[in-house]
Amino acid sequence: MIVKETLKLLKTALMLLLLLSLITGFIYPSMITGLAQLLFPWQANGSLIKQHDKAIGSSLIGQSFNSPQYFWGRPSATTPYAYNAGSSSGSNLGPSNPDFLATIKNRVEHLQKSDPRHQRLIPVDLVTASGSGLDPDISPLAALYQVPRIAKARGLSESEVDKLIQHLINNRTLGILGEPYVNVLELNLALDDLQHRQGSYDNSTTP
Amino acid sequence: MTEMGIFQITFYLLILLALVVPLGGYMARVYEGKPCGLDRCFGPLERLIYRLCSIKPEQEMNWKGYLLAMLIFNILGLLAVYAIQRLQLFLPLNPQHFTNVSPDLAFNTATSFASNTNWQAYAGESTLSYFTQMSVLTVQNFLSAATGMSLLIALTRGFIRREAKTLGNFWVDLVRTVLYILLPLSFLLALILTSQGVIQNFKPYQKITLIQPITYQQTLVDSSGHSKTETRTITEQIIPMGPVASQIAIKQLGTNGGGFFNANSAHPFENPTSLSNFLELIAILLIPASFCYTFGKMVKDKRQGWAILFAMLILFIPLASAAIMAEQQGNPAFTQMGVDPTPQPHLYPAGNMEGKESRFGIVNSALWATATTAASNGSVNSMHDSYTPLGGLVPLFMMHLGEVVFGGVGSGLYGMLMLVIITVFIAGLMVGRTPEYLGKKIEPFEMKMASIAVLVMPLLVLIFTSIAVVIPMGLGSIANPGAHGFTEILYAFSSFGNNNGSAFAGLNADTPFYNILGGLAMLVGRYWIAIPTLALAGSLVRKKIIPPSPGILGTHQPLFIALLIGVTLILGALSFLPALALGPIVEHLLLWKQYGH
């Protein structure tokens, strides 16, 4: 009697698991996929930016920039190289870890050396790794900090680069939510574009 | 705290509270079997499910029957998660050809998703196929949440029914939760999230050509044991794809928290904008907060629900503020190196940005950390391991309170109701009267069950932590030296034992030791609380309801709310203060002694 009851219960449970798996695990994601592809195809497929029909990046996934004429993004802790989108990760280094503090010090010194004006305080987001390792953005201040270096490397005036940043700042949603930021890839594409229009600079070379 | 910080917290809580009444009322109608609107379109599907599974919806279960059904269903779910991970290479929808998951990791993930913990020992984008993510992880996101919600409703029926035997039908509660509450909400949220940039497709990973190729050094060890450094150049970036939005929606709504990607909600494809962040943050606390109203409505005294919700809010607000202030203050060592410590409202967040994303800054990261550990959600939009010592103490302490400040969907409120029972008992002792709650006498059996439910967690967390800190297998996984390393282990077991799922993720938890011990802790933390809760419901439901007499402590009054908060804090603090003193508090003192001014 008890065995029979338990078997009945087991059958119900198994059948219910199958049905609910079908509904929540296949029908629901497929419906969302269908609707998303219909309504928001660009977003649902990774917000890819295309140039001459070739994808050159996702506006949501950061890329690594370290040459002086580009804006630099956040340091990235992904392995084995920075901004590896196949393996998102933060550094998970603790605030008092001596290795961590040494790393921060190196980054600060590197920035100070690269800055023609030297004496300014460093924006914290330029020396700390992001949570995902793929952060596409920096704070407006971190972008403004890089203006002298970029202007010098590209032979542009500082006010031109400055204007570019002001133009691309994303403010808080509804004036309240989140933080203001600028997208590094957008900034760099705009920089190349600006230089291209001025025609004075070949953007394919990297020093 | 900056003005913007105060604005953001206030705005968040106002929107949350505005949603509590409509959703809470709706959920009460769903569980009372009343027309709720959606039954018009889902009713036929609901009846079809009952017919196919030979469920008789009018046949109610006593507490043992309810428990048995719940356990069998959960065990089958657990086995399914395990089996599909072990076989994913042979199954469809695996465009990256990921191999089968190792046994210990598969066990850990199975217990993790069945117990609504959603601890993430796996790295989604490099381990799990789309089939695995959808067919078992997304499914368990729904089912483990629905299990917790059903249990809460069974307990609620224990309070409202008089001299009855049965607590409802588990299958019916489960199916109605999924069809009428979780699915519609997830559907809505998933669609809004895709509009913000959360991806949703079945494509293989894409490749893009980098604007600036990067070179990096990799150290290789050749066959003879010599290591050499090789310089490599990368010209392409792999962009991961997948059905993400559908999973992220339920992961937040069901207080699950297991991510599609390794970086969880910090990943731009899981949480791309400040609006997506806000909506996900609302989703984390939405159902747990609304349940307080549902409870009040079902026991026919809304003040009881509000009293509990206020107690939760009073615990939440100062702790969230503390986390934001600690992170805003930042790391004293940075300032000495020449890092700018001053926030500027329209330009610069300042503070401790290690492990945080630019679009969220300090306020939305620390608020999320508090909410995700207040609820037993465990998704993270910033890396808790890199928080300042006091900033990291807040999420840790939130878990130590037993996941009752909002808590998991269902499990948070039933945990809080255990503390309510203990509080009325203590209050009863003070005035020398038989304690009662909602007209039900609280007698020795109820007190025993409530005590077990409350004490299992601290015992489990402290014992497992102490095992891990004395054996090499436990210590070997630590990433950061000193007091912080101890905090990593304490955090891991606090997260397992409370079914939270967030981590101080530097700890390498994908080892057989942590996978297995953690899996056990998650099972005990879930079911050793669920079982006494159901037993208690079974005992309560048999009692008669005595009319309120004058002079009894009203459980909706400010005095009771204060007492409840006191009991919650004292239980959490007494159990965990010594451990906290060894971890974050020592680290804070050392860090500020060395670098503070």
XYZ file of N, CA, C and O in Angstrom, chain A residues 65 70-76 83 103-112 114-115 120-130 135-150 182 184 187, chain B residues 334 338-340 348-354 356 358:
256
model
N 42.879 49.009 -24.685
C 43.625 50.046 -25.399
C 44.799 50.465 -24.534
O 44.624 50.759 -23.357
N 44.999 56.631 -27.890
C 43.640 56.181 -27.601
C 43.289 56.436 -26.142
O 44.154 56.457 -25.274
N 41.989 56.578 -25.870
C 41.550 56.581 -24.478
C 41.748 55.190 -23.914
O 41.467 54.190 -24.569
N 42.237 55.132 -22.673
C 42.409 53.839 -22.008
C 41.188 53.573 -21.147
O 40.638 54.489 -20.528
N 40.815 52.296 -21.060
C 39.678 51.924 -20.214
C 40.124 51.484 -18.833
O 41.253 51.744 -18.408
N 39.229 50.797 -18.141
C 39.568 50.264 -16.819
C 40.596 49.148 -16.972
O 40.560 48.408 -17.963
N 41.488 48.977 -15.984
C 42.302 47.761 -15.981
C 41.371 46.545 -15.917
O 40.264 46.646 -15.406
N 41.806 45.419 -16.497
C 40.945 44.248 -16.533
C 41.673 43.059 -15.938
O 42.861 42.866 -16.180
N 40.578 42.008 -20.987
C 39.357 42.082 -21.800
C 39.130 40.814 -22.627
O 38.722 40.892 -23.774
N 50.207 46.462 -7.133
C 49.671 46.599 -8.488
C 49.085 47.999 -8.707
O 49.317 48.643 -9.726
N 48.314 48.456 -7.727
C 47.692 49.787 -7.839
C 48.791 50.840 -7.970
O 48.717 51.757 -8.793
N 49.854 50.691 -7.148
C 50.944 51.670 -7.164
C 51.602 51.718 -8.553
O 51.862 52.799 -9.086
N 51.815 50.529 -9.136
C 52.388 50.485 -10.489
C 51.522 51.218 -11.495
O 52.017 51.954 -12.341
N 50.213 50.977 -11.392
C 49.312 51.613 -12.354
C 49.326 53.129 -12.172
O 49.307 53.874 -13.159
N 49.338 53.570 -10.918
C 49.371 55.012 -10.651
C 50.630 55.617 -11.272
O 50.577 56.642 -11.968
N 51.775 54.942 -11.053
C 53.044 55.492 -11.569
C 53.056 55.527 -13.096
O 53.536 56.473 -13.716
N 52.491 54.470 -13.695
C 52.430 54.401 -15.154
C 51.621 55.580 -15.706
O 52.005 56.227 -16.686
N 50.501 55.860 -15.060
C 49.659 56.976 -15.504
C 50.372 58.311 -15.313
O 50.332 59.194 -16.171
N 51.033 58.453 -14.160
C 51.739 59.717 -13.897
C 52.809 59.965 -14.950
O 52.989 61.078 -15.430
N 52.812 58.871 -17.997
C 52.254 59.114 -19.322
C 51.562 60.465 -19.423
O 51.113 60.851 -20.495
N 51.451 61.164 -18.325
C 50.690 62.409 -18.298
C 51.623 63.613 -18.413
O 52.440 63.840 -17.528
N 48.607 65.967 -11.475
C 47.193 65.829 -11.100
C 46.913 64.524 -10.353
O 47.600 63.521 -10.540
N 45.835 64.541 -9.529
C 45.415 63.318 -8.834
C 44.820 62.340 -9.857
O 44.204 62.745 -10.835
N 45.003 61.040 -9.593
C 44.577 60.021 -10.554
C 43.126 59.582 -10.264
O 42.811 59.255 -9.122
N 42.263 59.544 -11.275
C 40.916 58.997 -11.050
C 40.988 57.513 -10.701
O 41.706 56.760 -11.361
N 40.247 57.123 -9.681
C 40.394 55.764 -9.132
C 40.011 54.692 -10.158
O 40.571 53.593 -10.171
N 39.069 54.999 -11.062
C 38.638 53.954 -12.001
C 39.715 53.613 -13.030
O 39.641 52.577 -13.670
N 40.724 54.469 -13.169
C 41.803 54.149 -14.122
C 42.859 53.220 -13.530
O 43.721 52.718 -14.250
N 42.786 52.998 -12.219
C 43.791 52.118 -11.610
C 43.175 50.883 -10.954
O 43.882 50.042 -10.422
N 41.849 50.764 -10.986
C 41.211 49.605 -10.362
C 40.509 48.759 -11.428
O 39.887 49.296 -12.341
N 40.605 47.429 -11.274
C 39.984 46.517 -12.240
C 38.477 46.471 -12.004
O 38.012 46.528 -10.873
N 37.724 46.351 -13.101
C 36.259 46.304 -12.971
C 35.804 44.921 -12.516
O 36.583 43.970 -12.485
N 34.354 45.932 -18.446
C 33.682 47.228 -18.326
C 33.975 48.095 -19.550
O 35.129 48.411 -19.837
N 32.945 48.482 -20.314
C 33.197 49.271 -21.520
C 33.351 50.758 -21.228
O 33.674 51.527 -22.127
N 33.135 51.173 -19.984
C 33.038 52.608 -19.687
C 34.101 53.076 -18.704
O 34.705 52.290 -17.999
N 34.283 54.397 -18.672
C 35.041 55.043 -17.600
C 34.253 56.274 -17.160
O 33.327 56.705 -17.851
N 34.615 56.833 -16.015
C 33.927 58.035 -15.553
C 34.349 59.206 -16.445
O 35.438 59.193 -17.030
N 33.504 60.239 -16.572
C 33.895 61.405 -17.370
C 35.222 62.000 -16.906
O 36.048 62.401 -17.732
N 35.456 61.996 -15.597
C 36.712 62.562 -15.096
C 37.909 61.763 -15.601
O 38.946 62.339 -15.962
N 37.758 60.429 -15.640
C 38.858 59.590 -16.113
C 39.149 59.857 -17.591
O 40.289 59.739 -18.033
N 38.106 60.218 -18.349
C 38.336 60.569 -19.759
C 39.031 61.926 -19.846
O 40.011 62.084 -20.580
N 38.532 62.890 -19.062
C 39.132 64.230 -19.098
C 40.596 64.195 -18.687
O 41.428 64.940 -19.212
N 40.911 63.302 -17.750
C 42.298 63.170 -17.288
C 43.228 62.847 -18.452
O 44.385 63.265 -18.470
N 42.729 62.115 -19.448
C 43.603 61.642 -20.532
C 43.740 62.628 -21.691
O 44.478 62.370 -22.640
N 42.995 63.748 -21.604
C 42.995 64.694 -22.720
C 44.398 65.181 -23.119
O 44.763 65.110 -24.304
N 45.232 65.667 -22.170
C 46.544 66.194 -22.588
C 47.389 65.168 -23.342
O 47.981 65.474 -24.372
N 47.380 63.910 -22.845
C 48.186 62.878 -23.485
C 47.711 62.620 -24.915
O 48.507 62.575 -25.859
N 46.398 62.477 -25.063
C 45.860 62.146 -26.381
C 46.050 63.304 -27.357
O 46.440 63.105 -28.514
N 31.367 57.526 -19.782
C 31.587 57.581 -21.228
C 32.067 56.221 -21.698
O 32.804 55.531 -20.993
N 34.310 53.877 -23.779
C 35.678 54.033 -24.282
C 35.773 53.739 -25.779
O 36.418 54.460 -26.530
N 34.365 56.584 -27.708
C 35.317 57.694 -27.682
C 36.414 57.491 -28.714
O 36.739 58.393 -29.497
N 44.982 53.918 -1.151
C 44.930 54.551 -2.474
C 45.267 56.031 -2.389
O 46.011 56.576 -3.202
N 48.227 58.852 -4.359
C 47.928 59.931 -5.295
C 46.664 59.714 -6.089
O 46.504 60.241 -7.182
N 45.730 58.881 -5.536
C 44.447 58.659 -6.194
C 43.444 59.678 -5.658
O 43.440 59.996 -4.473
N 42.613 60.192 -6.560
C 41.671 61.258 -6.206
C 40.527 60.722 -5.332
O 39.746 59.879 -5.786
N 32.435 61.949 -11.443
C 33.385 61.011 -10.868
C 32.840 60.397 -9.580
O 32.441 61.125 -8.669
N 32.800 59.057 -9.478
C 32.250 58.445 -8.262
C 33.232 58.395 -7.080
O 32.803 58.362 -5.940
N 34.546 58.368 -7.337
C 35.576 58.160 -6.310
C 35.306 56.884 -5.513
O 34.566 56.014 -5.961
N 35.874 56.778 -4.310
C 35.633 55.594 -3.481
C 36.401 54.375 -3.951
O 37.322 54.469 -4.757
N 35.996 53.203 -3.433
C 36.700 51.963 -3.743
C 36.097 51.331 -4.988
O 35.092 50.642 -4.928
N 36.709 51.571 -6.145
C 36.142 51.090 -7.409
C 36.692 49.725 -7.828
O 36.328 49.214 -8.880
N 37.565 49.129 -7.038
C 38.070 47.807 -7.414
C 36.906 46.804 -7.420
O 36.169 46.699 -6.443
N 34.266 47.017 -9.200
C 32.977 47.655 -9.500
C 32.972 48.164 -10.931
O 34.006 48.494 -11.497
N 31.855 50.896 -13.946
C 31.705 52.347 -14.029
C 30.245 52.779 -14.055
O 29.877 53.780 -13.458
